[in-house]
Amino acid sequence: MTDTLSIRDNRTGKEYKLPITDGTIRAADLQQIAVDGEPGLATYDPGFVNTASCRSSITFIDGDAGILEYRGYPIEQLAEHSSFLEVSYLLLYGELPTQEQLDNWVHEITYHTFLHENLKQFIQGFRYDAHPMGMLMASVSALSTFYPDAREVKDPENRTMQITRLIAKMPTLGAFAFRHVQGRPYVYPDNRLSYTANFLAMLFKMSEPTYEADERLVQALEILFILHADHEQNCSTNAVRSVGSAEADPYSAVAAGIGALFGPLHGGANEAVLRMLKRIGRTDHVADFIEGVKDGQERLMGFGHRVYKNYDPRAKIIKKACDDVFEVTGVNPLLKVAQELEKIALQDEYFVKRKLYPNVDFYSGLIYEALQFPPEMFTVLFAIGRTPGWLAQWSELVEDKEQKIARPKQIYTGIRTREFVPIDQR
Ligand code: CMC
């Protein structure tokens, strides 16, 4: 027996019975609830706070319990035992790869890391102080002009090709954007290195024949990539799905996701956290800053989440990764400021009442800074990590028979049908 919801429309006295499936009602079922001559009932949900936009089997979050799982595997286990490319495979194909599948996958990714030389020139065209996220967004979008076959979105083999290319090229694009700002020559990929070690080499290599990053730092960055790899229907994934729903190619869809991620309320928060910590500067300034937040003068960046109303499980893992990184690089003095902020906020009624806890971005910036990244690069790192998630979500959307082009309704609040007024009479 299907569960149902009975509704009585007090305007008309009519009664309706709507099926409940998966804890939801279909918004389209509300359309039958109408007063004569008027459009049927719709829902109003700015920011999609209580609207499911798709069915998905990729990522599960229980925000109250602080649980995050990719394809059913808890994030803590993946962060401890997996590599980023193994997790990417899991997100995309639903199962952990066998050794042979993983070897092939790593080989494919490794051999698609190079960029067309024209793309290098494209990046060179940006101003010396261009934000790397702007360069990344534009160059991912430009990839669609290099691979026009990517528009064949209904062809599964073609999709796999573009997915491989994009995951492979993201670190190269991110590294070129970084080197551009530094005014340093671009470093080509080194196929002997792992995905993350190669990325660090493209960022930091100078005249040495091979750049060898400290393995502990490589591991910390791998973990950060894993933690960022997917997060179900967040703002940027929603942007990817929305653009993808028009059957645009994946480069265009992911470029839209990068644009969304750039915003300080989303991926840009890690950059904003570090700037905030620098501005606070000392632990004895923390109490004043918290008062400013409570007065509405400030926002405590890196705190709060639409879904997590408990400690973000990713923040817990990152906090631990901080210790490993600081063992190599020495402790970031801003760690003390962050810890003091967290201590005070977790005890303060303002934050307790609103269930505001540290999110993924609260401690990640400290690690990135210790790894020598300038704040403008933080969100680029987030984007590289999130790419497999965006692509897994895009693939799922393309294959989903229930999906339609994204096209929300509006409540029109403007003036209706007026006579045009000539300019000399206004
Ligand atoms: N500092 C101070 N007050 C806050 C904060 C914060 N960081 N976050 C939420 N609040 C307050 C907010 O003012 C509101 O108070 P009131 O009920 O008195 O109006 C209440 O808490 C509920 O907040 P909301 O803005 O309605 O919540 P939301 O779900 O729309 O926003 C959020 C979620 C993440 C945008 C928000 O918590 C925020 O702006 N946090 C800071 C930015 C940040 O760290 N973003 C990264 C999110 S995690 C990674 C990612 O998604 O990219």
Tab-separated table of C-alpha atoms and ligand atoms in Angstrom:
chain	number	residue	atom	x	y	z
A	1	MET	CA	0.000	0.000	0.000
A	2	THR	CA	1.311	3.462	-0.886
A	3	ASP	CA	1.355	6.119	1.834
A	4	THR	CA	-0.799	9.105	1.052
A	5	LEU	CA	-1.271	12.688	2.112
A	6	SER	CA	-4.807	14.059	2.442
A	7	ILE	CA	-5.204	17.727	1.684
A	8	ARG	CA	-8.306	19.848	2.123
A	9	ASP	CA	-8.306	23.113	0.164
A	10	ASN	CA	-10.154	25.542	2.452
A	11	ARG	CA	-10.766	27.900	-0.471
A	12	THR	CA	-12.987	25.371	-2.211
A	13	GLY	CA	-13.692	22.698	0.397
A	14	LYS	CA	-12.347	20.062	-2.026
A	15	GLU	CA	-10.261	17.165	-0.745
A	16	TYR	CA	-7.262	15.554	-2.458
A	17	LYS	CA	-5.175	12.483	-1.768
A	18	LEU	CA	-1.540	12.620	-2.927
A	19	PRO	CA	0.816	9.617	-2.967
A	20	ILE	CA	3.908	9.819	-0.732
A	21	THR	CA	7.001	8.112	-2.127
A	22	ASP	CA	10.477	8.190	-0.560
A	23	GLY	CA	9.252	10.719	1.989
A	24	THR	CA	8.222	13.189	-0.694
A	25	ILE	CA	5.159	14.283	-2.593
A	26	ARG	CA	5.446	15.198	-6.269
A	27	ALA	CA	5.187	18.965	-6.662
A	28	ALA	CA	3.406	18.349	-9.989
A	29	ASP	CA	0.620	16.527	-8.071
A	30	LEU	CA	-0.260	19.838	-6.424
A	31	GLN	CA	-1.239	21.357	-9.757
A	32	GLN	CA	-4.655	19.672	-9.605
A	33	ILE	CA	-5.422	21.768	-6.498
A	34	ALA	CA	-6.878	24.849	-8.136
A	35	VAL	CA	-9.531	27.489	-7.724
A	36	ASP	CA	-11.584	27.950	-10.904
A	37	GLY	CA	-9.710	29.829	-13.603
A	38	GLU	CA	-6.492	30.130	-11.588
A	39	PRO	CA	-3.249	28.180	-12.002
A	40	GLY	CA	-2.924	25.111	-9.796
A	41	LEU	CA	-1.066	25.155	-6.486
A	42	ALA	CA	2.735	25.311	-6.595
A	43	THR	CA	5.414	25.332	-3.876
A	44	TYR	CA	7.618	28.343	-3.069
A	45	ASP	CA	11.108	27.272	-1.993
A	46	PRO	CA	13.892	29.847	-2.475
A	47	GLY	CA	17.261	28.128	-2.077
A	48	PHE	CA	15.619	24.673	-2.369
A	49	VAL	CA	15.550	24.246	1.399
A	50	ASN	CA	12.999	21.426	1.264
A	51	THR	CA	12.814	20.322	-2.351
A	52	ALA	CA	14.418	17.190	-3.812
A	53	SER	CA	15.518	17.933	-7.383
A	54	CYS	CA	16.572	14.403	-8.331
A	55	ARG	CA	16.930	10.805	-7.241
A	56	SER	CA	20.573	9.952	-6.670
A	57	SER	CA	22.537	6.910	-5.529
A	58	ILE	CA	25.930	8.615	-5.208
A	59	THR	CA	26.273	10.366	-1.847
A	60	PHE	CA	24.336	10.007	1.394
A	61	ILE	CA	24.372	12.657	4.118
A	62	ASP	CA	22.650	12.561	7.501
A	63	GLY	CA	23.220	16.128	8.639
A	64	ASP	CA	21.876	15.633	12.169
A	65	ALA	CA	24.067	12.617	12.831
A	66	GLY	CA	27.109	14.029	10.987
A	67	ILE	CA	27.287	11.103	8.512
A	68	LEU	CA	28.717	11.296	4.985
A	69	GLU	CA	28.945	8.238	2.701
A	70	TYR	CA	30.017	7.855	-0.935
A	71	ARG	CA	28.156	4.941	-2.558
A	72	GLY	CA	27.549	3.601	0.951
A	73	TYR	CA	31.175	3.771	2.164
A	74	PRO	CA	31.724	6.060	5.206
A	75	ILE	CA	33.979	9.017	4.431
A	76	GLU	CA	36.233	8.162	7.386
A	77	GLN	CA	37.086	4.751	5.871
A	78	LEU	CA	37.677	6.148	2.402
A	79	ALA	CA	39.929	8.913	3.765
A	80	GLU	CA	41.942	6.331	5.680
A	81	HIS	CA	42.274	3.554	3.105
A	82	SER	CA	41.666	4.947	-0.394
A	83	SER	CA	43.417	7.092	-2.941
A	84	PHE	CA	41.665	10.012	-4.618
A	85	LEU	CA	41.498	8.262	-8.015
A	86	GLU	CA	40.071	5.126	-6.394
A	87	VAL	CA	37.361	7.277	-4.762
A	88	SER	CA	36.736	9.014	-8.102
A	89	TYR	CA	36.162	5.615	-9.717
A	90	LEU	CA	33.801	4.659	-6.901
A	91	LEU	CA	31.767	7.843	-7.316
A	92	LEU	CA	31.571	7.470	-11.081
A	93	TYR	CA	30.970	3.753	-11.429
A	94	GLY	CA	29.291	2.828	-8.131
A	95	GLU	CA	31.785	0.192	-6.919
A	96	LEU	CA	35.339	0.176	-5.642
A	97	PRO	CA	37.608	-0.914	-8.520
A	98	THR	CA	39.479	-4.223	-8.632
A	99	GLN	CA	43.273	-3.881	-8.847
A	100	GLU	CA	43.131	-4.295	-12.629
A	101	GLN	CA	40.337	-1.726	-13.016
A	102	LEU	CA	42.227	0.712	-10.796
A	103	ASP	CA	45.478	0.261	-12.732
A	104	ASN	CA	43.692	0.931	-16.035
A	105	TRP	CA	41.885	3.929	-14.597
A	106	VAL	CA	45.080	5.459	-13.178
A	107	HIS	CA	46.830	4.818	-16.517
A	108	GLU	CA	44.018	6.502	-18.477
A	109	ILE	CA	43.970	9.547	-16.196
A	110	THR	CA	47.767	9.831	-16.223
A	111	TYR	CA	47.917	9.800	-20.032
A	112	HIS	CA	45.339	12.566	-20.455
A	113	THR	CA	46.976	15.170	-18.227
A	114	PHE	CA	48.565	17.190	-21.045
A	115	LEU	CA	46.818	20.245	-22.476
A	116	HIS	CA	46.660	21.424	-26.056
A	117	GLU	CA	49.348	24.111	-26.473
A	118	ASN	CA	46.736	26.663	-27.517
A	119	LEU	CA	45.147	26.306	-24.114
A	120	LYS	CA	48.458	27.317	-22.575
A	121	GLN	CA	48.408	30.462	-24.699
A	122	PHE	CA	44.805	31.047	-23.646
A	123	ILE	CA	45.888	31.042	-19.974
A	124	GLN	CA	48.832	33.289	-20.829
A	125	GLY	CA	46.311	35.865	-22.058
A	126	PHE	CA	45.051	36.598	-18.543
A	127	ARG	CA	46.302	39.611	-16.590
A	128	TYR	CA	49.158	39.006	-14.125
A	129	ASP	CA	46.770	39.338	-11.152
A	130	ALA	CA	43.851	37.284	-12.516
A	131	HIS	CA	42.112	35.152	-9.875
A	132	PRO	CA	42.977	31.472	-10.500
A	133	MET	CA	39.294	30.496	-10.118
A	134	GLY	CA	38.382	32.828	-12.984
A	135	MET	CA	41.147	31.298	-15.092
A	136	LEU	CA	40.068	27.780	-14.171
A	137	MET	CA	36.417	28.444	-14.975
A	138	ALA	CA	37.285	30.008	-18.337
A	139	SER	CA	39.804	27.350	-19.335
A	140	VAL	CA	37.477	24.448	-18.431
A	141	SER	CA	34.828	26.122	-20.538
A	142	ALA	CA	37.406	26.571	-23.338
A	143	LEU	CA	38.047	22.796	-23.282
A	144	SER	CA	34.637	22.311	-24.874
A	145	THR	CA	35.963	24.063	-27.995
A	146	PHE	CA	38.889	21.618	-28.168
A	147	TYR	CA	36.603	18.594	-27.833
A	148	PRO	CA	33.429	19.367	-29.798
A	149	ASP	CA	32.553	15.638	-29.715
A	150	ALA	CA	31.737	16.225	-26.027
A	151	ARG	CA	28.337	17.457	-27.157
A	152	GLU	CA	27.362	13.812	-27.834
A	153	VAL	CA	26.151	13.521	-24.264
A	154	LYS	CA	23.861	10.548	-24.936
A	155	ASP	CA	26.792	8.346	-25.987
A	156	PRO	CA	28.166	6.532	-22.880
A	157	GLU	CA	31.612	5.858	-24.407
A	158	ASN	CA	31.952	9.477	-25.343
A	159	ARG	CA	30.960	10.530	-21.844
A	160	THR	CA	33.651	8.280	-20.348
A	161	MET	CA	36.230	9.900	-22.647
A	162	GLN	CA	35.314	13.433	-21.561
A	163	ILE	CA	35.151	12.441	-17.884
A	164	THR	CA	38.672	10.978	-18.114
A	165	ARG	CA	39.970	14.071	-19.865
A	166	LEU	CA	38.470	16.490	-17.408
A	167	ILE	CA	39.614	14.701	-14.237
A	168	ALA	CA	43.082	14.354	-15.793
A	169	LYS	CA	43.399	17.963	-16.932
A	170	MET	CA	42.028	19.774	-13.876
A	171	PRO	CA	45.342	19.698	-11.934
A	172	THR	CA	47.233	20.854	-15.043
A	173	LEU	CA	44.832	23.771	-15.529
A	174	GLY	CA	44.954	24.654	-11.826
A	175	ALA	CA	48.760	24.495	-11.792
A	176	PHE	CA	49.108	26.624	-14.953
A	177	ALA	CA	46.774	29.234	-13.445
A	178	PHE	CA	48.942	29.270	-10.303
A	179	ARG	CA	52.213	29.573	-12.235
A	180	HIS	CA	50.708	32.347	-14.335
A	181	VAL	CA	50.012	34.471	-11.246
A	182	GLN	CA	53.518	33.736	-9.948
A	183	GLY	CA	55.045	34.724	-13.297
A	184	ARG	CA	56.795	31.364	-13.455
A	185	PRO	CA	57.121	29.066	-16.475
A	186	TYR	CA	54.419	26.428	-16.735
A	187	VAL	CA	55.540	22.921	-15.793
A	188	TYR	CA	54.301	20.035	-17.921
A	189	PRO	CA	52.867	16.890	-16.310
A	190	ASP	CA	55.257	14.128	-15.282
A	191	ASN	CA	53.639	10.770	-16.011
A	192	ARG	CA	55.905	8.938	-13.577
A	193	LEU	CA	54.235	10.640	-10.633
A	194	SER	CA	50.917	9.969	-8.914
A	195	TYR	CA	47.960	12.280	-9.573
A	196	THR	CA	48.593	14.423	-6.488
A	197	ALA	CA	52.406	14.276	-6.532
A	198	ASN	CA	52.301	15.359	-10.179
A	199	PHE	CA	50.035	18.278	-9.268
A	200	LEU	CA	52.470	19.436	-6.567
A	201	ALA	CA	55.345	19.105	-9.049
A	202	MET	CA	53.526	21.232	-11.650
A	203	LEU	CA	52.959	23.862	-8.969
A	204	PHE	CA	56.337	24.040	-7.287
A	205	LYS	CA	59.045	22.559	-9.548
A	206	MET	CA	61.808	24.962	-10.523
A	207	SER	CA	65.141	23.815	-12.016
A	208	GLU	CA	65.444	20.412	-10.320
A	209	PRO	CA	65.084	17.475	-12.776
A	210	THR	CA	62.349	15.808	-10.680
A	211	TYR	CA	60.304	17.482	-7.987
A	212	GLU	CA	59.800	15.191	-5.041
A	213	ALA	CA	57.139	16.300	-2.607
A	214	ASP	CA	57.190	15.027	0.975
A	215	GLU	CA	55.003	11.894	0.959
A	216	ARG	CA	53.151	13.067	4.093
A	217	LEU	CA	52.121	16.267	2.305
A	218	VAL	CA	51.022	14.324	-0.771
A	219	GLN	CA	48.927	12.122	1.496
A	220	ALA	CA	47.344	15.134	3.251
A	221	LEU	CA	46.346	16.659	-0.081
A	222	GLU	CA	44.955	13.301	-1.269
A	223	ILE	CA	42.774	13.210	1.845
A	224	LEU	CA	41.547	16.748	1.221
A	225	PHE	CA	40.663	15.834	-2.371
A	226	ILE	CA	38.759	12.761	-1.114
A	227	LEU	CA	36.823	14.818	1.439
A	228	HIS	CA	35.786	17.291	-1.243
A	229	ALA	CA	34.995	14.726	-3.950
A	230	ASP	CA	31.208	14.900	-3.667
A	231	HIS	CA	28.550	16.355	-1.403
A	232	GLU	CA	25.226	15.516	-3.062
A	233	GLN	CA	23.037	18.443	-4.200
A	234	ASN	CA	25.126	21.416	-3.078
A	235	CYS	CA	25.099	24.766	-4.877
A	236	SER	CA	27.793	23.948	-7.486
A	237	THR	CA	26.480	20.436	-8.170
A	238	ASN	CA	23.051	21.921	-8.632
A	239	ALA	CA	24.600	24.360	-11.142
A	240	VAL	CA	26.276	21.452	-13.004
A	241	ARG	CA	23.009	19.522	-13.097
A	242	SER	CA	21.025	22.573	-14.127
A	243	VAL	CA	23.298	23.349	-17.092
A	244	GLY	CA	23.631	19.635	-17.875
A	245	SER	CA	19.847	19.302	-17.979
A	246	ALA	CA	19.896	21.399	-21.176
A	247	GLU	CA	22.176	18.664	-22.642
A	248	ALA	CA	25.143	21.034	-22.682
A	249	ASP	CA	28.554	19.326	-22.867
A	250	PRO	CA	30.260	18.420	-19.544
A	251	TYR	CA	32.957	21.109	-19.848
A	252	SER	CA	30.294	23.823	-20.001
A	253	ALA	CA	28.373	22.200	-17.137
A	254	VAL	CA	31.471	21.883	-14.927
A	255	ALA	CA	32.514	25.474	-15.763
A	256	ALA	CA	29.131	26.544	-14.327
A	257	GLY	CA	29.870	24.473	-11.205
A	258	ILE	CA	33.252	26.203	-10.832
A	259	GLY	CA	31.472	29.565	-11.036
A	260	ALA	CA	29.127	28.560	-8.211
A	261	LEU	CA	31.990	27.155	-6.134
A	262	PHE	CA	33.856	30.474	-6.419
A	263	GLY	CA	31.223	32.174	-4.192
A	264	PRO	CA	32.261	32.877	-0.564
A	265	LEU	CA	29.173	31.112	0.820
A	266	HIS	CA	30.261	27.915	-0.944
A	267	GLY	CA	33.822	26.857	-1.903
A	268	GLY	CA	35.163	30.389	-1.563
A	269	ALA	CA	34.654	30.059	2.201
A	270	ASN	CA	38.090	28.463	2.743
A	271	GLU	CA	39.768	31.557	1.323
A	272	ALA	CA	37.460	33.765	3.413
A	273	VAL	CA	38.300	31.760	6.575
A	274	LEU	CA	42.001	32.378	6.188
A	275	ARG	CA	41.499	36.084	5.550
A	276	MET	CA	39.243	36.193	8.636
A	277	LEU	CA	41.852	34.413	10.811
A	278	LYS	CA	44.539	36.811	9.604
A	279	ARG	CA	42.314	39.788	10.365
A	280	ILE	CA	41.624	38.507	13.906
A	281	GLY	CA	45.361	37.825	14.225
A	282	ARG	CA	45.567	36.954	17.948
A	283	THR	CA	43.649	34.782	20.374
A	284	ASP	CA	42.856	37.759	22.639
A	285	HIS	CA	40.928	39.365	19.754
A	286	VAL	CA	38.639	36.353	19.364
A	287	ALA	CA	36.048	37.329	21.976
A	288	ASP	CA	35.508	40.749	20.338
A	289	PHE	CA	35.180	39.136	16.933
A	290	ILE	CA	32.550	36.702	18.239
A	291	GLU	CA	30.598	39.651	19.673
A	292	GLY	CA	30.714	41.229	16.185
A	293	VAL	CA	29.275	38.030	14.705
A	294	LYS	CA	26.453	37.984	17.249
A	295	ASP	CA	25.691	41.659	16.521
A	296	GLY	CA	25.375	40.787	12.845
A	297	GLN	CA	28.494	42.838	11.894
A	298	GLU	CA	30.470	39.753	10.932
A	299	ARG	CA	29.939	36.194	9.766
A	300	LEU	CA	32.017	33.406	11.258
A	301	MET	CA	33.311	31.917	8.022
A	302	GLY	CA	33.844	28.150	8.051
A	303	PHE	CA	30.934	27.714	10.455
A	304	GLY	CA	27.406	26.556	9.720
A	305	HIS	CA	26.009	24.385	6.983
A	306	ARG	CA	22.677	23.972	5.228
A	307	VAL	CA	22.685	20.222	5.865
A	308	TYR	CA	25.001	19.526	8.829
A	309	LYS	CA	23.414	20.523	12.095
A	310	ASN	CA	26.195	18.719	13.907
A	311	TYR	CA	29.993	18.618	13.509
A	312	ASP	CA	30.815	18.258	9.785
A	313	PRO	CA	32.511	14.806	9.586
A	314	ARG	CA	34.959	16.208	7.028
A	315	ALA	CA	36.084	18.910	9.467
A	316	LYS	CA	36.961	16.201	12.030
A	317	ILE	CA	39.210	14.397	9.528
A	318	ILE	CA	40.830	17.648	8.407
A	319	LYS	CA	41.561	18.650	11.978
A	320	LYS	CA	43.540	15.444	12.325
A	321	ALA	CA	45.287	15.939	8.966
A	322	CYS	CA	46.412	19.371	10.263
A	323	ASP	CA	48.594	17.619	12.860
A	324	ASP	CA	50.272	15.452	10.184
A	325	VAL	CA	50.983	18.435	7.947
A	326	PHE	CA	52.230	20.677	10.745
A	327	GLU	CA	54.637	17.922	11.758
A	328	VAL	CA	56.367	18.505	8.404
A	329	THR	CA	55.875	22.241	7.949
A	330	GLY	CA	55.791	23.539	11.528
A	331	VAL	CA	52.590	24.763	13.183
A	332	ASN	CA	50.651	27.545	11.475
A	333	PRO	CA	50.352	30.264	14.161
A	334	LEU	CA	46.752	30.913	13.040
A	335	LEU	CA	45.809	27.428	14.293
A	336	LYS	CA	45.601	28.829	17.829
A	337	VAL	CA	43.209	31.557	16.658
A	338	ALA	CA	41.035	28.947	14.887
A	339	GLN	CA	40.990	26.684	17.944
A	340	GLU	CA	40.042	29.581	20.218
A	341	LEU	CA	37.244	30.603	17.823
A	342	GLU	CA	35.933	27.055	17.775
A	343	LYS	CA	36.130	26.736	21.571
A	344	ILE	CA	34.240	29.957	22.235
A	345	ALA	CA	31.680	29.425	19.456
A	346	LEU	CA	30.826	25.868	20.518
A	347	GLN	CA	29.956	27.125	24.003
A	348	ASP	CA	28.109	30.278	22.984
A	349	GLU	CA	24.312	30.239	22.976
A	350	TYR	CA	24.105	32.061	19.620
A	351	PHE	CA	25.932	29.229	17.826
A	352	VAL	CA	24.520	26.391	19.947
A	353	LYS	CA	20.918	27.503	19.336
A	354	ARG	CA	21.460	27.745	15.567
A	355	LYS	CA	23.434	24.463	15.483
A	356	LEU	CA	26.460	26.132	13.927
A	357	TYR	CA	29.540	23.886	13.898
A	358	PRO	CA	32.855	24.029	11.998
A	359	ASN	CA	32.432	22.906	8.391
A	360	VAL	CA	34.943	21.490	5.891
A	361	ASP	CA	36.392	24.928	5.196
A	362	PHE	CA	37.233	25.901	8.767
A	363	TYR	CA	40.564	24.063	9.030
A	364	SER	CA	41.375	23.261	5.383
A	365	GLY	CA	42.773	26.750	4.683
A	366	LEU	CA	45.358	26.296	7.429
A	367	ILE	CA	46.635	23.148	5.743
A	368	TYR	CA	46.647	24.773	2.320
A	369	GLU	CA	48.635	27.691	3.669
A	370	ALA	CA	51.113	25.332	5.311
A	371	LEU	CA	51.502	23.638	1.907
A	372	GLN	CA	52.531	27.077	0.492
A	373	PHE	CA	49.304	27.811	-1.353
A	374	PRO	CA	48.202	31.457	-1.470
A	375	PRO	CA	44.525	31.925	-0.434
A	376	GLU	CA	43.386	32.499	-4.050
A	377	MET	CA	44.360	28.884	-4.801
A	378	PHE	CA	42.273	27.301	-2.027
A	379	THR	CA	39.060	27.090	-3.999
A	380	VAL	CA	40.952	25.726	-7.017
A	381	LEU	CA	41.978	22.798	-4.800
A	382	PHE	CA	38.344	22.335	-3.815
A	383	ALA	CA	37.362	22.354	-7.521
A	384	ILE	CA	39.946	19.705	-8.429
A	385	GLY	CA	38.645	17.495	-5.622
A	386	ARG	CA	34.988	18.090	-6.539
A	387	THR	CA	35.375	17.340	-10.263
A	388	PRO	CA	34.682	13.559	-10.053
A	389	GLY	CA	31.586	14.284	-7.968
A	390	TRP	CA	30.301	16.850	-10.460
A	391	LEU	CA	30.886	14.390	-13.294
A	392	ALA	CA	29.283	11.461	-11.474
A	393	GLN	CA	26.233	13.640	-10.808
A	394	TRP	CA	26.206	14.843	-14.425
A	395	SER	CA	26.369	11.236	-15.729
A	396	GLU	CA	23.574	10.187	-13.410
A	397	LEU	CA	21.458	13.106	-14.628
A	398	VAL	CA	22.061	12.313	-18.300
A	399	GLU	CA	20.963	8.702	-17.765
A	400	ASP	CA	17.967	9.559	-15.589
A	401	LYS	CA	14.763	9.144	-17.604
A	402	GLU	CA	12.793	11.226	-15.087
A	403	GLN	CA	14.971	14.296	-15.561
A	404	LYS	CA	13.830	17.289	-17.574
A	405	ILE	CA	15.414	20.602	-18.418
A	406	ALA	CA	15.687	22.575	-15.152
A	407	ARG	CA	13.109	25.319	-15.212
A	408	PRO	CA	11.746	26.520	-11.849
A	409	LYS	CA	8.549	28.488	-11.503
A	410	GLN	CA	8.392	32.020	-10.136
A	411	ILE	CA	5.865	34.081	-8.241
A	412	TYR	CA	5.510	37.164	-10.410
A	413	THR	CA	5.457	40.331	-8.290
A	414	GLY	CA	5.763	42.981	-11.016
A	415	ILE	CA	3.292	45.249	-12.816
A	416	ARG	CA	1.064	43.736	-15.529
A	417	THR	CA	0.198	44.855	-19.079
A	418	ARG	CA	0.998	48.552	-19.400
A	419	GLU	CA	0.910	50.890	-22.406
A	420	PHE	CA	4.356	51.819	-23.720
A	421	VAL	CA	5.258	55.441	-22.818
A	422	PRO	CA	7.296	57.372	-25.443
A	423	ILE	CA	10.590	58.706	-24.053
A	424	ASP	CA	9.582	62.398	-24.215
A	425	GLN	CA	6.542	61.693	-22.007
A	426	ARG	CA	8.320	59.873	-19.164
B	1	CMC	N1	28.147	32.983	11.237
B	1	CMC	C1	27.169	33.604	11.929
B	1	CMC	N2	25.874	33.298	11.837
B	1	CMC	C2	25.540	32.319	11.003
B	1	CMC	C3	26.492	31.615	10.245
B	1	CMC	C4	27.847	31.982	10.388
B	1	CMC	N3	28.794	31.350	9.717
B	1	CMC	N4	25.884	30.690	9.483
B	1	CMC	C5	24.578	30.806	9.752
B	1	CMC	N5	24.370	31.779	10.669
B	1	CMC	C6	23.079	32.166	11.266
B	1	CMC	C7	22.246	32.978	10.290
B	1	CMC	O1	22.505	34.355	10.409
B	1	CMC	C8	20.850	32.583	10.707
B	1	CMC	O2	20.561	33.287	11.897
B	1	CMC	P1	19.050	33.862	12.159
B	1	CMC	O3	18.203	32.627	12.278
B	1	CMC	O4	19.182	34.660	13.399
B	1	CMC	O5	18.724	34.681	10.930
B	1	CMC	C9	20.973	31.125	11.097
B	1	CMC	O6	22.340	30.972	11.504
B	1	CMC	C10	20.657	30.161	9.958
B	1	CMC	O7	21.536	30.456	8.857
B	1	CMC	P2	21.142	30.492	7.340
B	1	CMC	O8	21.951	31.551	6.663
B	1	CMC	O9	19.642	30.580	7.228
B	1	CMC	O10	21.599	29.051	6.902
B	1	CMC	P3	21.785	28.533	5.432
B	1	CMC	O11	21.562	27.072	5.478
B	1	CMC	O12	20.993	29.333	4.455
B	1	CMC	O13	23.328	28.856	5.141
B	1	CMC	C11	25.676	28.675	5.020
B	1	CMC	C12	24.340	27.929	5.243
B	1	CMC	C13	26.801	27.652	4.902
B	1	CMC	C14	25.610	29.508	3.741
B	1	CMC	C15	25.911	29.595	6.253
B	1	CMC	O14	25.997	28.833	7.424
B	1	CMC	C16	27.155	30.457	6.080
B	1	CMC	O15	27.092	31.534	5.484
B	1	CMC	N6	28.341	30.001	6.624
B	1	CMC	C17	29.588	30.717	6.411
B	1	CMC	C18	30.136	30.414	5.045
B	1	CMC	C19	30.728	29.028	4.965
B	1	CMC	O16	31.484	28.607	5.830
B	1	CMC	N7	30.428	28.326	3.882
B	1	CMC	C20	30.963	26.985	3.610
B	1	CMC	C21	29.909	25.921	3.670
B	1	CMC	S1	30.588	24.273	3.695
B	1	CMC	C22	31.401	24.049	2.191
B	1	CMC	C23	30.614	24.382	0.980
B	1	CMC	O17	29.410	24.136	0.890
B	1	CMC	O18	31.223	24.855	0.036
